Coordinates of C-alpha atoms and ligand atoms in Angstrom, one line a residue:
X1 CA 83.9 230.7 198.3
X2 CA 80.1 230.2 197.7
X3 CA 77.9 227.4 196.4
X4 CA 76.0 228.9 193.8
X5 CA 72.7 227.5 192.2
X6 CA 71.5 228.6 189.1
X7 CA 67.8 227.4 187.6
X8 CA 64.9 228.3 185.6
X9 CA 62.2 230.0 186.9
X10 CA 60.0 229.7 184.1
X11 CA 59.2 226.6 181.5
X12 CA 63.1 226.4 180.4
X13 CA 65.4 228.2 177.8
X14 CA 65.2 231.6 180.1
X15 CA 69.1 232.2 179.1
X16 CA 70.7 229.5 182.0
X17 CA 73.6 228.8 180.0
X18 CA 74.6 232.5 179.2
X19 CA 74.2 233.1 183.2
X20 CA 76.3 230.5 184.3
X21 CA 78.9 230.7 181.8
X22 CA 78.8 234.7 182.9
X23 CA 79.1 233.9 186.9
X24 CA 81.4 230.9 186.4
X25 CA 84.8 233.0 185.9
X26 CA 86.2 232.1 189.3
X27 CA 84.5 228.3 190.0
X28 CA 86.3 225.5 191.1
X29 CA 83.6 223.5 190.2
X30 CA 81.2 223.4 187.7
X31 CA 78.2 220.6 187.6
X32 CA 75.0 219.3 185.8
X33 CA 73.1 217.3 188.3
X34 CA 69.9 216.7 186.7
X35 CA 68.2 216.4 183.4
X36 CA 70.1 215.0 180.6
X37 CA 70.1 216.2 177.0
X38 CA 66.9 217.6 176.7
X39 CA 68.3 220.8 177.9
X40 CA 70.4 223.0 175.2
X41 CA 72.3 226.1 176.9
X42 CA 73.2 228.4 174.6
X43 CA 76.7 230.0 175.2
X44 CA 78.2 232.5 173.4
X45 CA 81.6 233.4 174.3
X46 CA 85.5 234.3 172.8
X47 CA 84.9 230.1 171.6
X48 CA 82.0 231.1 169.6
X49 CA 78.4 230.2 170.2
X50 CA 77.5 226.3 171.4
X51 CA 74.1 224.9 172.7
X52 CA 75.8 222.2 175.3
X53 CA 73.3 219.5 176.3
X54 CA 75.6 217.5 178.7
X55 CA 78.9 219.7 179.4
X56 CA 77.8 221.9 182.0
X57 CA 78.0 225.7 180.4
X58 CA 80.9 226.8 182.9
X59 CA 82.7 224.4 181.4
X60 CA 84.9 227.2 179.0
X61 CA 86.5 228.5 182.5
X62 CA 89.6 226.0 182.0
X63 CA 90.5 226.1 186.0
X64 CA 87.1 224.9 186.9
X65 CA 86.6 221.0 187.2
X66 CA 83.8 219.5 185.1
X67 CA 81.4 217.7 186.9
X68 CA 78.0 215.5 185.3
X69 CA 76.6 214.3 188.6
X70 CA 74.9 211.3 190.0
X71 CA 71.0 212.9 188.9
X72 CA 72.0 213.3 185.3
X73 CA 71.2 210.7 182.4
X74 CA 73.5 210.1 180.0
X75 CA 73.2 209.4 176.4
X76 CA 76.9 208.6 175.7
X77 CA 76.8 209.3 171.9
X78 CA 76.1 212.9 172.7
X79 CA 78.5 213.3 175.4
X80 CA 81.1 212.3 173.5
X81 CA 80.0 214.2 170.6
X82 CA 79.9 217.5 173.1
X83 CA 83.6 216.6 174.3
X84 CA 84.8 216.1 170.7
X85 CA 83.3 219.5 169.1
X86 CA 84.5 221.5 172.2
X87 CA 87.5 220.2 172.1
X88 CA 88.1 221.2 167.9
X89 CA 86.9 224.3 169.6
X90 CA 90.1 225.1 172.3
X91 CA 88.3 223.4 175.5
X92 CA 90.1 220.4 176.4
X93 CA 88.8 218.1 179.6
X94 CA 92.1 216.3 180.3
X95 CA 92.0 215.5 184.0
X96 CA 89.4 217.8 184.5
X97 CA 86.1 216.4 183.5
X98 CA 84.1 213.8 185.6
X99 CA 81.1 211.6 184.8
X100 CA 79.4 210.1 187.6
X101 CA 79.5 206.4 187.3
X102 CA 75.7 206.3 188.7
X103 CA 74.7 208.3 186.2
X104 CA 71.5 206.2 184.2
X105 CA 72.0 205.5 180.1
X106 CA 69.9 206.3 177.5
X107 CA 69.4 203.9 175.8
X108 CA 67.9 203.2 172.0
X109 CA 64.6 202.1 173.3
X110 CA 64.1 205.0 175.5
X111 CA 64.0 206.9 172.6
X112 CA 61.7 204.8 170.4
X113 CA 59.4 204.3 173.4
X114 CA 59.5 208.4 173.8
X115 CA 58.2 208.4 170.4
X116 CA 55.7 205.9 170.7
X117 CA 54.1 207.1 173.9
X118 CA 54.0 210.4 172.5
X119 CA 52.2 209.1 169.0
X120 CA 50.0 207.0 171.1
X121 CA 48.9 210.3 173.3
X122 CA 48.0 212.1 170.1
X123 CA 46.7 215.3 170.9
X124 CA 47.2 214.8 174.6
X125 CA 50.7 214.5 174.3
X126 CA 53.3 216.5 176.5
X127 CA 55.6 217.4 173.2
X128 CA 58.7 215.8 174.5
X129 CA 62.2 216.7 173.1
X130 CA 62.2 212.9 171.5
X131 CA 65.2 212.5 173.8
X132 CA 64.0 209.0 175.7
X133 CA 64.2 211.3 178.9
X134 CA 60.9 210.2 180.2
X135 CA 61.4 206.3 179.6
X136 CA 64.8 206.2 180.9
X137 CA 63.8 207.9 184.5
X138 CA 60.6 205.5 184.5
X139 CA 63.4 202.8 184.0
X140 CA 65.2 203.9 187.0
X141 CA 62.3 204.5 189.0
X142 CA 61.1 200.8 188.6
X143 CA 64.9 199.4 188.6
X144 CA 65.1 198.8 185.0
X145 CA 67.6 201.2 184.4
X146 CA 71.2 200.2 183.3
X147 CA 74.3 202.8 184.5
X148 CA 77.5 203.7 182.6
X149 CA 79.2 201.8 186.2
X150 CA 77.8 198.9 184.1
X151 CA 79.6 199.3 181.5
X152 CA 83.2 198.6 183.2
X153 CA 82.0 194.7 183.4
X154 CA 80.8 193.5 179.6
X155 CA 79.0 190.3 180.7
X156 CA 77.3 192.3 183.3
X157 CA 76.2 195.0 181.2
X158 CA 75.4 192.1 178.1
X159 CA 72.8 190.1 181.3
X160 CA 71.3 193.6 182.0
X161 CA 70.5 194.9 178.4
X162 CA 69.3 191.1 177.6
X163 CA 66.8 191.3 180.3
X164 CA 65.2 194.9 179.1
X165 CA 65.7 193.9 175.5
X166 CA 63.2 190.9 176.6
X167 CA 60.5 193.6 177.9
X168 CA 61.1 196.1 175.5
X169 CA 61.1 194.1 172.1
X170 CA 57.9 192.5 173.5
X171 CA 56.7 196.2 173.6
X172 CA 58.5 197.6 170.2
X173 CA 56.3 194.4 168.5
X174 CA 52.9 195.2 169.5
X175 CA 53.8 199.2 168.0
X176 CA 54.6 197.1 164.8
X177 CA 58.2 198.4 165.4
X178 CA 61.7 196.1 164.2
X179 CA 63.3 194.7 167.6
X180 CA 66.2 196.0 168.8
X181 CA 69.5 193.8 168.4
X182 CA 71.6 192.9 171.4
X183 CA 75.0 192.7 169.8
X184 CA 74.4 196.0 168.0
X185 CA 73.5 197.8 171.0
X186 CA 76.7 196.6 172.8
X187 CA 79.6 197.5 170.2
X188 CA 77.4 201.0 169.8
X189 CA 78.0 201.1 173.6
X190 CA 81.1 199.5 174.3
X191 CA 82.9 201.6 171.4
X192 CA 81.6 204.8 173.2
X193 CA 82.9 203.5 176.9
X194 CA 86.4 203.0 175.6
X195 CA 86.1 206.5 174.2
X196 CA 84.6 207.7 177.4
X197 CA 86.3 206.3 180.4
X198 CA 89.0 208.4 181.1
X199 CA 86.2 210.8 182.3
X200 CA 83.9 208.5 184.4
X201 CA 84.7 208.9 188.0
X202 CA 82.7 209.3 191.2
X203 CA 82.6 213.1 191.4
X204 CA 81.4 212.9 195.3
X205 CA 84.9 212.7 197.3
X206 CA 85.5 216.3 195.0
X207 CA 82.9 217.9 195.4
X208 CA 82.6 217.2 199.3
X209 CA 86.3 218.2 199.9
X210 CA 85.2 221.4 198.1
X211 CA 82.9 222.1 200.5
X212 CA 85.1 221.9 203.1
X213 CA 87.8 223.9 201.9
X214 CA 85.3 226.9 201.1
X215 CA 85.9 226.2 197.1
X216 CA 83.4 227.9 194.5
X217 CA 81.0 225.8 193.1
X218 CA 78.3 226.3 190.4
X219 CA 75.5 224.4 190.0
X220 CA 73.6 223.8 186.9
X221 CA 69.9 223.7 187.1
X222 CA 68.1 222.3 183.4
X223 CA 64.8 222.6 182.5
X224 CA 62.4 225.2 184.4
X225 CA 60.6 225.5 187.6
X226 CA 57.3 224.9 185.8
X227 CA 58.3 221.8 184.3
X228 CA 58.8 219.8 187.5
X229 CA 57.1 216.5 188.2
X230 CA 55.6 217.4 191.3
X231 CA 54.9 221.1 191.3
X232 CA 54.7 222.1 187.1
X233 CA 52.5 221.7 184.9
X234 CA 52.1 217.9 185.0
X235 CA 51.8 215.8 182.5
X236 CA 53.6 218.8 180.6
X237 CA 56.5 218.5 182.5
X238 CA 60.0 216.8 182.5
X239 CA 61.0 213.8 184.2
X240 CA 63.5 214.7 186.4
X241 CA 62.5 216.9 189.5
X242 CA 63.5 220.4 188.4
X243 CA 62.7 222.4 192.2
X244 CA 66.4 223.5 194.1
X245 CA 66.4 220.9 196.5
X246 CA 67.1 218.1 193.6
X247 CA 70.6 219.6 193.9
X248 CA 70.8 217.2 197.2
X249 CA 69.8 214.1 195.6
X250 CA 71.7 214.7 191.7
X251 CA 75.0 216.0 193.3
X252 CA 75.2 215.3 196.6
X253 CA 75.4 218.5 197.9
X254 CA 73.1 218.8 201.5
X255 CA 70.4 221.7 201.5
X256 CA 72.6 224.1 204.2
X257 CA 75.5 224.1 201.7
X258 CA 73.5 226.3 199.5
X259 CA 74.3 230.0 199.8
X260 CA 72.8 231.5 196.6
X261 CA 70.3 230.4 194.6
X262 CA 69.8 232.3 191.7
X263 CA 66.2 232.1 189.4
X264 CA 66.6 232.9 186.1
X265 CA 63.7 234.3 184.0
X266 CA 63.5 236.1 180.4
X267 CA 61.5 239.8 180.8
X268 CA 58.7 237.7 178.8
X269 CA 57.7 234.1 178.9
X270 CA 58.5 231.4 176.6
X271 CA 57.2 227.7 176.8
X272 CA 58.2 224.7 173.8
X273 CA 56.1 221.8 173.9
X274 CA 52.3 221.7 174.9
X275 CA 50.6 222.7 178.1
X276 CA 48.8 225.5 179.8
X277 CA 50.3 229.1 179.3
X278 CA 47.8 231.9 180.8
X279 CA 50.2 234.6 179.5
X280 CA 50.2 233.2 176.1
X281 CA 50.1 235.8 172.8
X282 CA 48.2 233.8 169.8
X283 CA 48.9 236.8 167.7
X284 CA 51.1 239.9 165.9
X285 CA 53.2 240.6 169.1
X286 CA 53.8 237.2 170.0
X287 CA 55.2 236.8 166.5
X288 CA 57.3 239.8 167.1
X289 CA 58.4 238.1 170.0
X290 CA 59.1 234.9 168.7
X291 CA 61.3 236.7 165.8
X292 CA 62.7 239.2 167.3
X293 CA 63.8 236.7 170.6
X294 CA 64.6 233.9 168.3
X295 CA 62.6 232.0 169.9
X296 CA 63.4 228.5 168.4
X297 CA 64.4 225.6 171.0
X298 CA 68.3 225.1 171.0
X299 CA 67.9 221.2 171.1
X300 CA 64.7 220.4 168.0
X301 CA 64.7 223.8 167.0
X302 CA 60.9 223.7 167.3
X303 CA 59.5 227.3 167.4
X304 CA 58.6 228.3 171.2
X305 CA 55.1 229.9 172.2
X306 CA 55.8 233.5 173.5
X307 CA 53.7 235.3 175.8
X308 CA 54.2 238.5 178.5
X309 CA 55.7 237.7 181.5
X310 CA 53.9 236.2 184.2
X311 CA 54.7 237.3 187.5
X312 CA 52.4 234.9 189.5
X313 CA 54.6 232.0 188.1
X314 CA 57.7 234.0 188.9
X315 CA 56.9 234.6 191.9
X316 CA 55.3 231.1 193.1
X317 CA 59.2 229.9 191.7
X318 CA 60.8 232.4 194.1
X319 CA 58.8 230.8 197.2
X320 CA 59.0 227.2 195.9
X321 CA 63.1 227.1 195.8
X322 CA 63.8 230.2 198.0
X323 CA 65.2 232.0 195.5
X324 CA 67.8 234.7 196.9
X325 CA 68.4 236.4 193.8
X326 CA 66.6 236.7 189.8
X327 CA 68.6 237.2 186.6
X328 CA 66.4 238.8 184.1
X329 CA 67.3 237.8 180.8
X330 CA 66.6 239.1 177.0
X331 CA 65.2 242.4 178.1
X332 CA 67.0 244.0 175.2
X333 CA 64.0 241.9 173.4
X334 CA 61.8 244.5 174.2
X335 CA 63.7 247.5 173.0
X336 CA 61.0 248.1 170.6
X337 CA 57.4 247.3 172.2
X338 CA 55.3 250.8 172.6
X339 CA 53.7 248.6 175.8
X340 CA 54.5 246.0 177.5
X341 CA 52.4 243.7 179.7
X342 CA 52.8 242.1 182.9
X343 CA 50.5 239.3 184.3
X344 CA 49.6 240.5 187.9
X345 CA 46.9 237.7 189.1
X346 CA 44.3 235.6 187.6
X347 CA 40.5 235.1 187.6
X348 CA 38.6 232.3 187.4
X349 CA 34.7 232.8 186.2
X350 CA 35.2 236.4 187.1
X351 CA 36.6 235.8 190.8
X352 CA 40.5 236.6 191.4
X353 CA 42.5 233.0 192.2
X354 CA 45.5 232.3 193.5
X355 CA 48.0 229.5 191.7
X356 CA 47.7 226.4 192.7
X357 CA 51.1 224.5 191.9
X358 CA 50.8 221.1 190.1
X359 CA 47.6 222.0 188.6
X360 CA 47.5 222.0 184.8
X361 CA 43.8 221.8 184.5
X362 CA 43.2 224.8 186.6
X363 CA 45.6 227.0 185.0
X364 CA 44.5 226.2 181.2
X365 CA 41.2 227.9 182.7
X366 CA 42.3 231.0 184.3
X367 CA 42.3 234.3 183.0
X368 CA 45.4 236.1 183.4
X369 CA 45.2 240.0 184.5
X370 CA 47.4 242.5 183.0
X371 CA 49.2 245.7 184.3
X372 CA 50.6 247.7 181.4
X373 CA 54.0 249.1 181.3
X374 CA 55.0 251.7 179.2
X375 CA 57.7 250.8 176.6
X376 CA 61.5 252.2 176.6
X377 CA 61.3 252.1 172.7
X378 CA 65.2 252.7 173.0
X379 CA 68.3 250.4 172.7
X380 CA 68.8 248.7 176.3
X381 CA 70.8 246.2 174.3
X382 CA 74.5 245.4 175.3
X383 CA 74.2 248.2 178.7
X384 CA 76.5 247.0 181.2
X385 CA 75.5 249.8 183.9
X386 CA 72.1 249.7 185.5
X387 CA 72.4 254.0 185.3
X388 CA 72.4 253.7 181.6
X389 CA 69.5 251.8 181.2
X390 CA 66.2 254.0 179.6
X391 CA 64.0 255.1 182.8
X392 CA 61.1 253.0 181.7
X393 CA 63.3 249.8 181.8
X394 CA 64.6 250.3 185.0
X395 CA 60.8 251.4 186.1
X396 CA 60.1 247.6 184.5
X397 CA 62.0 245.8 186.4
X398 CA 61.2 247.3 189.6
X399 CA 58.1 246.4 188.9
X400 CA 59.2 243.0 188.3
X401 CA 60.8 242.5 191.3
X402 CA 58.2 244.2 193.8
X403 CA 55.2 241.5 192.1
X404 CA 57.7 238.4 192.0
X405 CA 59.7 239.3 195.7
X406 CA 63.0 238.7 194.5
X407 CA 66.0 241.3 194.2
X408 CA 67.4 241.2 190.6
X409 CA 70.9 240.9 191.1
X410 CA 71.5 240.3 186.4
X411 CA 69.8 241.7 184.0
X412 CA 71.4 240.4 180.5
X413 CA 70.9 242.7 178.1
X414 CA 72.5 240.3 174.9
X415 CA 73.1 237.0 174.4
X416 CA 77.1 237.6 174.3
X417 CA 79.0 236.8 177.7
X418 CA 79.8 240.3 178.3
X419 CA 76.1 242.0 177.8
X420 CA 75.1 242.1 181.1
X421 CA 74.3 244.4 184.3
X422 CA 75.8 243.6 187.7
X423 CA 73.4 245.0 190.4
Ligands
LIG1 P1 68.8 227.9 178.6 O1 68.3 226.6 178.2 O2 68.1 228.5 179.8 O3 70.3 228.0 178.7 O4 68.4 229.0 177.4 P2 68.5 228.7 175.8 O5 70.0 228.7 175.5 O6 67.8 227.5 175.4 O7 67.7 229.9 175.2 C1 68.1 231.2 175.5 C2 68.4 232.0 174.2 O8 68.4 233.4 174.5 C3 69.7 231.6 173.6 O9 69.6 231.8 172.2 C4 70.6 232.7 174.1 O10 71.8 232.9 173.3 C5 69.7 233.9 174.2 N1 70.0 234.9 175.2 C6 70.3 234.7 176.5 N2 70.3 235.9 177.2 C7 70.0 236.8 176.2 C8 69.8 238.2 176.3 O11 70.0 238.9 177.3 N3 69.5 238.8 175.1 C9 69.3 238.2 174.0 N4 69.0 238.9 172.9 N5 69.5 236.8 173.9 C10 69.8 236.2 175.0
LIG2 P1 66.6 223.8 179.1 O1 67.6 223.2 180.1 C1 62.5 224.0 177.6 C2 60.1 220.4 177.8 C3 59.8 219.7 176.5 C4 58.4 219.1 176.9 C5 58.7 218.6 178.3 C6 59.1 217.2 178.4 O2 67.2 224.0 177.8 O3 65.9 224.9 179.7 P2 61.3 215.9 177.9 O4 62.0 215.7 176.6 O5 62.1 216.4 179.0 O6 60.6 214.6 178.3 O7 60.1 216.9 177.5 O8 59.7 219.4 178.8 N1 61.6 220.6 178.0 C7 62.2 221.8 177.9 N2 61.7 223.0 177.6 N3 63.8 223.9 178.0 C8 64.3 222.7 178.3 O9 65.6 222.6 178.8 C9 63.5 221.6 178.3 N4 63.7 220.3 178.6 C10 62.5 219.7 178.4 O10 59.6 220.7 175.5 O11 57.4 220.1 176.9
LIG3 MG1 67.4 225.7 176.5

């Protein structure tokens, strides 16, 4: 009935998965059409709790289709680890799950040379997830890249990974790493096609026939606003284009299909990897939220930097990818804080400044400025009516949506499918 988008409106990890898997009861169609598995949603449902990395998270709705679109790369070990352990776990894909045939590989290089740059960056490095997700979109930018459609012809796939493995071992050698071997590379890969093409279909024909007849569809954003390529905090970004109009080139879907697009956002700010964070708290209460959040990345389990929430950031999101509606995640996080702080604007050498997006240098400089919110210092956790939440919450949030000009249609108050507020 709708074609919902749903993406992060901060640096990632702001609670995607539990959202989608929440608002994808009645889909037809769930997809993943960007990123590959340097995103980990977090689920927790009657299944128990998962961080997918490939499947999209509306994938435990069994009458919903499964969709990894044309945008996503594919590391076929992990997809077909993902299929296997939700499988053991009651979700079955038969007939239901479709990989796009376009969809770029990941392969072992990529990973090595995602390791490599990042050694060689040292201290300026962009703290990757170590996933090769960089290499293998530089590959596909520069038509290097080898897709799973390859796959379905061995000598054609065998000519294409003997050509890379002639640029890349050259490279691997002068890092003093062992080249890769050709014939290794391609039982590893051809054992994992056999496993995996029952599910690798062009997903376009669907999804545009959906469209047509009105179906619901769900769209999977990854990553976060502030880690796109062209409008985050670049070189601390992510490969892959992370703004709402990629949903046009990674599934196919035109720009006027969209009918909601829904920015999600935790009630404080999180960021994993390096980069500029104005809002950042170096101290006690970022601890507290870092421990009390659990703040530790679902894919390397590195712990993330916590700060207040940052509204200019928010709210630049909102304009960026027209965001219709937020979802405010976690704010049962904040039970317990006597104050809590919301960045209102920055200054720069005294003077108030606007964001500028794109611009890391400018925003590791600026100063952010704080409105203080008195705390609820009651249990918001698990509320499923917006009457029932403490005064000073709801007083929060309306403050949150007044600086970031969006309506908050969610506010998740647990990580648990059913801990959440309708609006
Ligand atoms: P994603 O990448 O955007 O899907 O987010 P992650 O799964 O990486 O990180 C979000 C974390 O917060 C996960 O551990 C979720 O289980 C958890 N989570 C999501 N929403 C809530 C919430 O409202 N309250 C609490 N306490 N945890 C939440
Ligand atoms: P989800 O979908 C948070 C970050 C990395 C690093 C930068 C580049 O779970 O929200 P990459 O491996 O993509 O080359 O790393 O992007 N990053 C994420 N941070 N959540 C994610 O995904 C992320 N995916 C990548 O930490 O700073
Ligand atoms: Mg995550």
């Amino acid at each position: 009935m709708a074609v919902t988008l749903v993406i992060g409106a901060q640096w990632g990890d702001e609670g995607k998965g539990k959202i989608i898997d929440v608002l994808s009861k009645n889909a037809d169609i769930v997809v993943r059409y960007h990123g590959g598995n340097n995103a980990g949603h977090t689920i927790i449902n009657q299944y128990g709790k998962f961080a997918l990395h490939l499947i999209p998270a509306g994938a435990f709705h069994k009458q919903a289709k499964v969709i990894i679109a044309n945008g996503v790369v594919v590391d076929p070990s992990v997809l077909w680890e993902e299929i296997t352990m939700l499988k053991n776990a009651g979700v079955s894909f038969a007939n239901r799950l479709m990989v796009s045939p376009n969809c770029h590989l990941i392969m072992p290089y990529h990973k090595i040379l995602d390791r490599l740059f990042e050694e060689a960056k040292g201290k300026g490095k962009t703290g990757t997830t170590g996933r090769g997700i960089g290499p293998v979109h530089a590959d596909k930018a520069s038509y290097n890249g080898i897709q799973l459609d390859d796959l379905f012809d061995k000598k054609n796939f065998g000519e294409k990974l003997k050509v890379q493995l002639q640029l890349k071992n050259k490279i691997l050698k002068c890092f003093d790493e062992k080249p890769l071997d050709q014939k290794e590379i391609e039982k590893t890969y051809f054992d994992l096609f056999e496993k995996l093409k029952p599910f690798i279909k062009e997903p376009y024909t669907l999804i545009q026939k959906a469209i047509k007849d009105k179906k619901t569809i769900m769209l999977e954003g990854a990553q976060g606003i502030l880690l796109d390529n062209n409008w985050g905090t670049y070189p601390f970004v992510t490969a892959s284009s992370t703004v709402s109009g990629n949903v046009t080139a990674g599934a196919g879907i035109a720009p006027r299909h969209l009918n909601h697009i829904i920015g999600v956002a935790k009630a404080y700010t999180t960021r994993v990897g390096e980069g500029p964070f104005p809002t950042e708290l170096l101290n006690e209460t970022g601890e507290l939220l870092r421990q009390k959040g659990g703040e530790f990345g679902a894919t390397t389990g590195r712990p993330r930097r916590c700060g207040w929430f940052d509204a200019v950031l928010t709210r630049f999101a909102v304009e960026l990818n027209g965001i219709t509606d937020l979802a405010i995640t976690k704010l049962d996080i904040l039970d317990d804080f006597e104050e809590i702080k919301i960045c209102t604007g920055y200054t720069y050498q005294g003077q108030k400044v606007d964001y500028v997006g794109g611009n890391a240098n400018f925003l590791a400089k600026v100063k952010p400025v704080f409105k203080t919110m008195k705390g609820w210092k009651k249990s918001a956790t698990g509320i499923t009516n917006y009457k029932d939440l403490p005064k000073e919450a709801k007083d929060y949030l309306k403050t949150l949506e007044k600086l970031t000009g969006a309506k908050i249609s969610y506010i998740s108050t647990g990580a648990k499918r059913h801990e959440i507020i309708k609006k």
